[in-house]
Short mmCIF file of C-alpha atoms in Angstrom, two decimals:
data_model
loop_
_atom_site.label_atom_id
_atom_site.label_comp_id
_atom_site.label_asym_id
_atom_site.label_seq_id
_atom_site.Cartn_x
_atom_site.Cartn_y
_atom_site.Cartn_z
CA UNK J 1 19.50 -46.69 36.53
CA UNK J 2 22.05 -44.28 35.33
CA UNK J 3 25.03 -45.61 36.83
CA UNK J 4 23.66 -49.27 35.08
CA UNK J 5 23.45 -47.48 31.79
CA UNK J 6 26.40 -45.72 32.11
CA UNK J 7 28.28 -48.78 32.06
CA UNK J 8 26.37 -50.47 29.47
CA UNK J 9 27.07 -47.31 27.29
CA UNK J 10 30.64 -47.62 28.08
CA UNK J 11 31.01 -50.89 26.63
CA UNK J 12 28.74 -50.43 23.90
CA UNK J 13 31.04 -47.88 22.69
CA UNK J 14 33.83 -49.53 22.82
CA UNK J 15 32.47 -52.35 21.24
CA UNK J 16 31.60 -49.97 18.53
CA UNK J 17 35.13 -48.19 18.29
CA UNK J 18 36.53 -51.68 18.00
CA UNK J 19 33.98 -53.10 15.03
CA UNK J 20 34.68 -49.56 13.37
CA UNK J 21 38.87 -50.41 13.88
CA UNK J 22 38.38 -53.98 12.20
CA UNK J 23 36.39 -52.37 9.48
CA UNK J 24 33.18 -54.07 10.19
CA UNK J 25 29.79 -52.80 9.41
CA UNK J 26 27.12 -52.89 12.39
CA UNK J 27 24.45 -51.82 10.39
CA UNK J 28 24.96 -54.10 7.39
CA UNK J 29 26.40 -56.87 9.00
CA UNK J 30 29.47 -57.47 7.26
CA UNK J 31 33.18 -56.24 6.50
CA UNK J 32 34.04 -54.03 4.24
CA UNK J 33 34.06 -55.72 1.46
CA UNK J 34 32.33 -58.20 2.44
CA UNK J 35 35.05 -60.88 3.75
CA UNK J 36 36.89 -60.12 6.84
CA UNK J 37 40.25 -60.61 8.44
CA UNK J 38 41.78 -64.19 7.00
CA UNK J 39 38.54 -64.36 4.62
CA UNK J 40 36.25 -65.29 7.08
CA UNK J 41 32.57 -63.96 6.19
CA UNK J 42 30.83 -64.63 9.92
CA UNK J 43 30.55 -61.70 12.04
CA UNK J 44 33.03 -61.11 15.26
CA UNK J 45 31.84 -62.30 18.89
CA UNK J 46 32.11 -58.35 19.70
CA UNK J 47 29.06 -57.71 17.46
CA UNK J 48 26.91 -60.66 19.59
CA UNK J 49 27.58 -58.85 22.47
CA UNK J 50 26.68 -55.08 21.09
CA UNK J 51 23.28 -57.37 19.98
CA UNK J 52 23.29 -58.15 23.62
CA UNK J 53 23.68 -54.97 24.96
CA UNK J 54 20.98 -53.09 22.25
CA UNK J 55 18.54 -56.01 23.73
CA UNK J 56 18.69 -54.80 27.07
CA UNK J 57 18.52 -50.84 26.34
CA UNK J 58 15.29 -52.27 24.17
CA UNK J 59 13.86 -54.22 27.12
CA UNK J 60 14.46 -51.31 29.57
CA UNK J 61 12.51 -49.45 27.34
CA UNK J 62 15.78 -46.70 26.67
CA UNK J 63 16.17 -45.32 23.24
CA UNK J 64 19.75 -45.31 22.04
CA UNK J 65 20.33 -42.60 19.61
CA UNK J 66 23.76 -42.31 19.00
CA UNK J 67 26.23 -45.89 19.41
CA UNK J 68 29.19 -43.46 18.68
CA UNK J 69 28.08 -40.87 21.14
CA UNK J 70 26.86 -42.90 23.98
CA UNK J 71 23.54 -40.94 23.34
CA UNK J 72 20.39 -42.27 25.40
CA UNK J 73 17.00 -41.22 25.70
CA UNK J 74 14.91 -42.07 28.67
CA UNK J 75 10.65 -41.91 27.73
CA UNK J 76 8.65 -39.85 30.07
CA UNK J 77 5.51 -38.05 29.92
CA UNK J 78 5.57 -34.28 30.93
CA UNK J 79 2.98 -32.80 33.45
CA UNK J 80 0.69 -31.91 30.51
CA UNK J 81 0.57 -35.58 29.20
CA UNK J 82 2.89 -34.66 26.33
CA UNK J 83 5.26 -37.71 25.74
CA UNK J 84 9.13 -36.64 26.01
CA UNK J 85 12.52 -38.08 26.31
CA UNK J 86 15.05 -37.79 29.40
CA UNK J 87 18.28 -36.87 27.51
CA UNK J 88 21.69 -37.92 28.51
CA UNK J 89 25.08 -38.45 27.22
CA UNK J 90 28.33 -40.65 27.85
CA UNK J 91 30.41 -37.94 29.59
CA UNK J 92 27.49 -36.47 31.54
CA UNK J 93 27.44 -36.56 35.41
CA UNK J 94 23.36 -36.72 35.48
CA UNK J 95 20.50 -36.96 33.39
CA UNK J 96 20.04 -32.88 33.18
CA UNK J 97 18.47 -32.31 29.89
CA UNK J 98 15.07 -33.30 28.38
CA UNK J 99 13.34 -32.68 24.23
CA UNK J 100 10.34 -33.43 22.67
CA UNK J 101 9.77 -36.41 20.68
CA UNK J 102 10.55 -34.48 17.72
CA UNK J 103 13.21 -31.99 18.99
CA UNK J 104 15.86 -34.27 19.25
CA UNK J 105 19.24 -33.16 20.60
CA UNK J 106 19.18 -29.76 19.14
CA UNK J 107 16.63 -29.54 21.17
CA UNK J 108 17.38 -30.13 24.56
CA UNK J 109 16.17 -27.82 27.42
CA UNK J 110 17.09 -28.18 30.58
CA UNK J 111 15.08 -30.25 32.99
CA UNK J 112 13.83 -27.55 35.25
CA UNK J 113 11.65 -26.49 32.06
CA UNK J 114 10.18 -29.84 31.84
#
């Protein structure tokens, strides 16, 4: 699954960077100042693709923790039945870390300790 996730996260980051460059706020669904280039008020096509990608991740049960960093959590259950996340960040070759639900990125531990 990781090769597909990597490809989609790379696209997600590219789209976010482009939208940032044209001053489009993806969280408020508007251009800074309320108007886009040439005074248009509609969202750019890149936002539609970004939303499609986010739906893919949601459908697969994956959690995007940071679009900017390409940070993705994969839900899992430890041997002791505790829910946790396998944690991967764009640029990492493989999924090598995990953390507790509340631990977050700062609480990442090697998979050997899962």
